[in-house]
Coordinates of C-alpha atoms in Angstrom, one line a residue:
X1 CA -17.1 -14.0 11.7
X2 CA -16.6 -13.1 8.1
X3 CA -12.8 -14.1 6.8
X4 CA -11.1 -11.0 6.9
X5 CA -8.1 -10.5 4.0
X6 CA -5.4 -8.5 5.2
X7 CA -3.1 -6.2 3.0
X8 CA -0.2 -4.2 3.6
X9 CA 1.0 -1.6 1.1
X10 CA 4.5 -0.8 1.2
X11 CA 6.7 1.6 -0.1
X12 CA 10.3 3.3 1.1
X13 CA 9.2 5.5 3.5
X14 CA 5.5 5.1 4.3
X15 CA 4.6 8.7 4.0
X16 CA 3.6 9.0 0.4
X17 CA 2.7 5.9 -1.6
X18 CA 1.8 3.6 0.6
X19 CA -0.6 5.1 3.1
X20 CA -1.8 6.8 -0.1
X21 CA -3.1 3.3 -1.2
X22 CA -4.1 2.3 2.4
X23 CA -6.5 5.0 3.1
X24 CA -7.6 4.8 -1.0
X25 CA -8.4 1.4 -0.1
X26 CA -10.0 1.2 2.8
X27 CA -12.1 4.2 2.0
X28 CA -12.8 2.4 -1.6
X29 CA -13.9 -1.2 0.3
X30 CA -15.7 1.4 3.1
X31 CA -18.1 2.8 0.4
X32 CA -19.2 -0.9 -0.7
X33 CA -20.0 -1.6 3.1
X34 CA -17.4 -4.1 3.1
X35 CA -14.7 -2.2 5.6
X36 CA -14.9 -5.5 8.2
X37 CA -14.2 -7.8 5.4
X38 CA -10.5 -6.3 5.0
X39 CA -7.7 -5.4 7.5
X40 CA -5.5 -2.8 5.8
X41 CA -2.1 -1.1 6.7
X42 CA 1.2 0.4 5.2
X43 CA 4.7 0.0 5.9
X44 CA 8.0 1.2 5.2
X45 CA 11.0 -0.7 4.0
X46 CA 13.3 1.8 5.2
X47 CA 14.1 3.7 8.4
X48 CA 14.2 7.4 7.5
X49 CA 10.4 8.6 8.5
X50 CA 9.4 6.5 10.8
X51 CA 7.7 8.3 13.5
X52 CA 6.8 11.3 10.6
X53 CA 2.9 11.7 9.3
X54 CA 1.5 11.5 5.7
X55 CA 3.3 13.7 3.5
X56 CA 1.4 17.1 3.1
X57 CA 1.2 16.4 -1.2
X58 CA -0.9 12.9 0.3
X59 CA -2.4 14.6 2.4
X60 CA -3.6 17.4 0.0
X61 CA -4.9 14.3 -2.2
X62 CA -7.2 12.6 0.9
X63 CA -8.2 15.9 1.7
X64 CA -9.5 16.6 -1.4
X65 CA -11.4 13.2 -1.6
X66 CA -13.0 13.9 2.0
X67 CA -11.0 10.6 3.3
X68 CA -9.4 10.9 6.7
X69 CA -5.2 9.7 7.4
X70 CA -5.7 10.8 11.1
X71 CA -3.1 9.2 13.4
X72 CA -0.8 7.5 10.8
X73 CA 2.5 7.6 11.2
X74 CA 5.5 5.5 9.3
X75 CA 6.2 2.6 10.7
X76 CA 8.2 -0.2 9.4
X77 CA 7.3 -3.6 7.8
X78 CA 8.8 -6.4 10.2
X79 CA 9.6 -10.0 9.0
X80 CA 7.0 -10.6 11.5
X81 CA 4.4 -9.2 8.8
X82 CA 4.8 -11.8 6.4
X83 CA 2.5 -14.5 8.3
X84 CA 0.4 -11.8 9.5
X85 CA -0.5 -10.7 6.0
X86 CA -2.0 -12.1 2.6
X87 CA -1.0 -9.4 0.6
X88 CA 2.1 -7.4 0.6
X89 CA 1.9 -4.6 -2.4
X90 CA 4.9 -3.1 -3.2
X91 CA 5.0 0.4 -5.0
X92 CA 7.9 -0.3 -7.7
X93 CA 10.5 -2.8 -7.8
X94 CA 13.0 -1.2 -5.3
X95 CA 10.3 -1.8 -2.7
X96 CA 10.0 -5.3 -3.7
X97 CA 13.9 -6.1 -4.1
X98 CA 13.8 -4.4 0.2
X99 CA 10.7 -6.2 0.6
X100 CA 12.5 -9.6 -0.3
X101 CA 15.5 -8.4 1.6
X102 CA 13.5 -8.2 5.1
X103 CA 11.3 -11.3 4.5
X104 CA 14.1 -13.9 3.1
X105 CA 12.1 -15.1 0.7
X106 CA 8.7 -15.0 -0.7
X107 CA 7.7 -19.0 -0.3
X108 CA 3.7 -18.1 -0.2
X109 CA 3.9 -15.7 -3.2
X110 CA 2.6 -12.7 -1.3
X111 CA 4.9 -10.1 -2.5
X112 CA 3.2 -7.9 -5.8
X113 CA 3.9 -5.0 -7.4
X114 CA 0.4 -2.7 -7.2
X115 CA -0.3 -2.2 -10.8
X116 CA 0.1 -5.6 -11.5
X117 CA -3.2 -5.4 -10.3
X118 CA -3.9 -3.2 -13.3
X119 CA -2.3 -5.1 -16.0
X120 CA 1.1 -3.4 -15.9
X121 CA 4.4 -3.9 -15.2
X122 CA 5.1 -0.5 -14.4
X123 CA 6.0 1.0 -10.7
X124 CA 3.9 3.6 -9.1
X125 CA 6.2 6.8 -9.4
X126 CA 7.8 8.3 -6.3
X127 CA 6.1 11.7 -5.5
X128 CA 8.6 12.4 -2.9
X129 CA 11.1 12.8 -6.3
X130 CA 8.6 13.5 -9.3
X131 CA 6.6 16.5 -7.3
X132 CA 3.2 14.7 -8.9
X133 CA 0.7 13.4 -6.4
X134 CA -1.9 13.4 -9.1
X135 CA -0.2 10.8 -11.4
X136 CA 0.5 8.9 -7.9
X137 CA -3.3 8.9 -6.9
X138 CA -4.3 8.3 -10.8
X139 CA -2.0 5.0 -10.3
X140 CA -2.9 4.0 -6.8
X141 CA -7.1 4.0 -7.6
X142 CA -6.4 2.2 -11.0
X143 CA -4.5 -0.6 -8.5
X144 CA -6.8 -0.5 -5.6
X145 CA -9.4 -1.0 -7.9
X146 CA -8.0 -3.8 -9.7
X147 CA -6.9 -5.6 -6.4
X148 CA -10.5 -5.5 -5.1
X149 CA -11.4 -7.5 -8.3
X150 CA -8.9 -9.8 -7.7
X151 CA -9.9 -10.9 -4.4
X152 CA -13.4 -11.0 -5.3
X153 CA -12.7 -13.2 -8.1
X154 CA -10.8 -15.9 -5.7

């Protein structure tokens, strides 16, 4: 079988962000015919939507682009997660600093920020707070995009 990288997206609440960049993703690696080569997901670092579906300014985005969300529901990222996972892509800093808090530490260097995949320190902006999924999506492709490239260049 072919060696399968997994990812995790993460974000606070898992209903915005991060299943944003897990269905941008997987729809992204789909296209290439390489969908069995990756095993994507998204969790939250907090408790307060577990349970809830993809926000409807998400879904308005995936809708748009033709890519399907169907079934997801937050869920949270376990400690658990950390051996299950290469990659554990924060949104912005917050989720990183709850990421660390979960995991203990980050001894394998798994934890990154998204757009560190696209040259930048910035975070991906909360839509739940700004109101704009466009910037969001703008900011999750140009991370998605650059994190393929990373894991083909390894």
């Amino acid at each position: 079988g072919v060696f399968m990288t997994k990812i995790m997206f993460i974000c606070h609440g898992n209903i915005c962000r991060s299943p944003m960049a897990e269905f941008i993703f997987k729809d992204m690696v789909a296209k290439l015919g390489r969908s069995d080569e990756f095993y994507v997901a998204s969790s939250a670092t907090s408790y307060e939507e577990i349970g809830n579906s993809v926000h409807y300014g998400t879904a308005a985005v995936l809708d748009r682009l033709g890519i399907s969300y169907k079934g997801k529901r937050a869920v949270h990222l376990e400690k658990s997660d950390y051996e299950k996972y290469d990659y554990l892509i924060c949104m912005d800093r917050a989720n990183v600093r709850n990421t660390l808090r979960i995991m203990g530490d980050d001894k394998e260097g798994k934890i990154y920020k998204l757009l560190e995949f696209a040259d930048s320190d910035a975070d991906v902006a909360d839509p739940w707070y700004t109101g704009n999924f466009d910037v969001t999506y703008r900011d999750v492709v140009a991370g998605c995009r650059g994190l393929l490239e990373t894991i083909d260049k390894k």
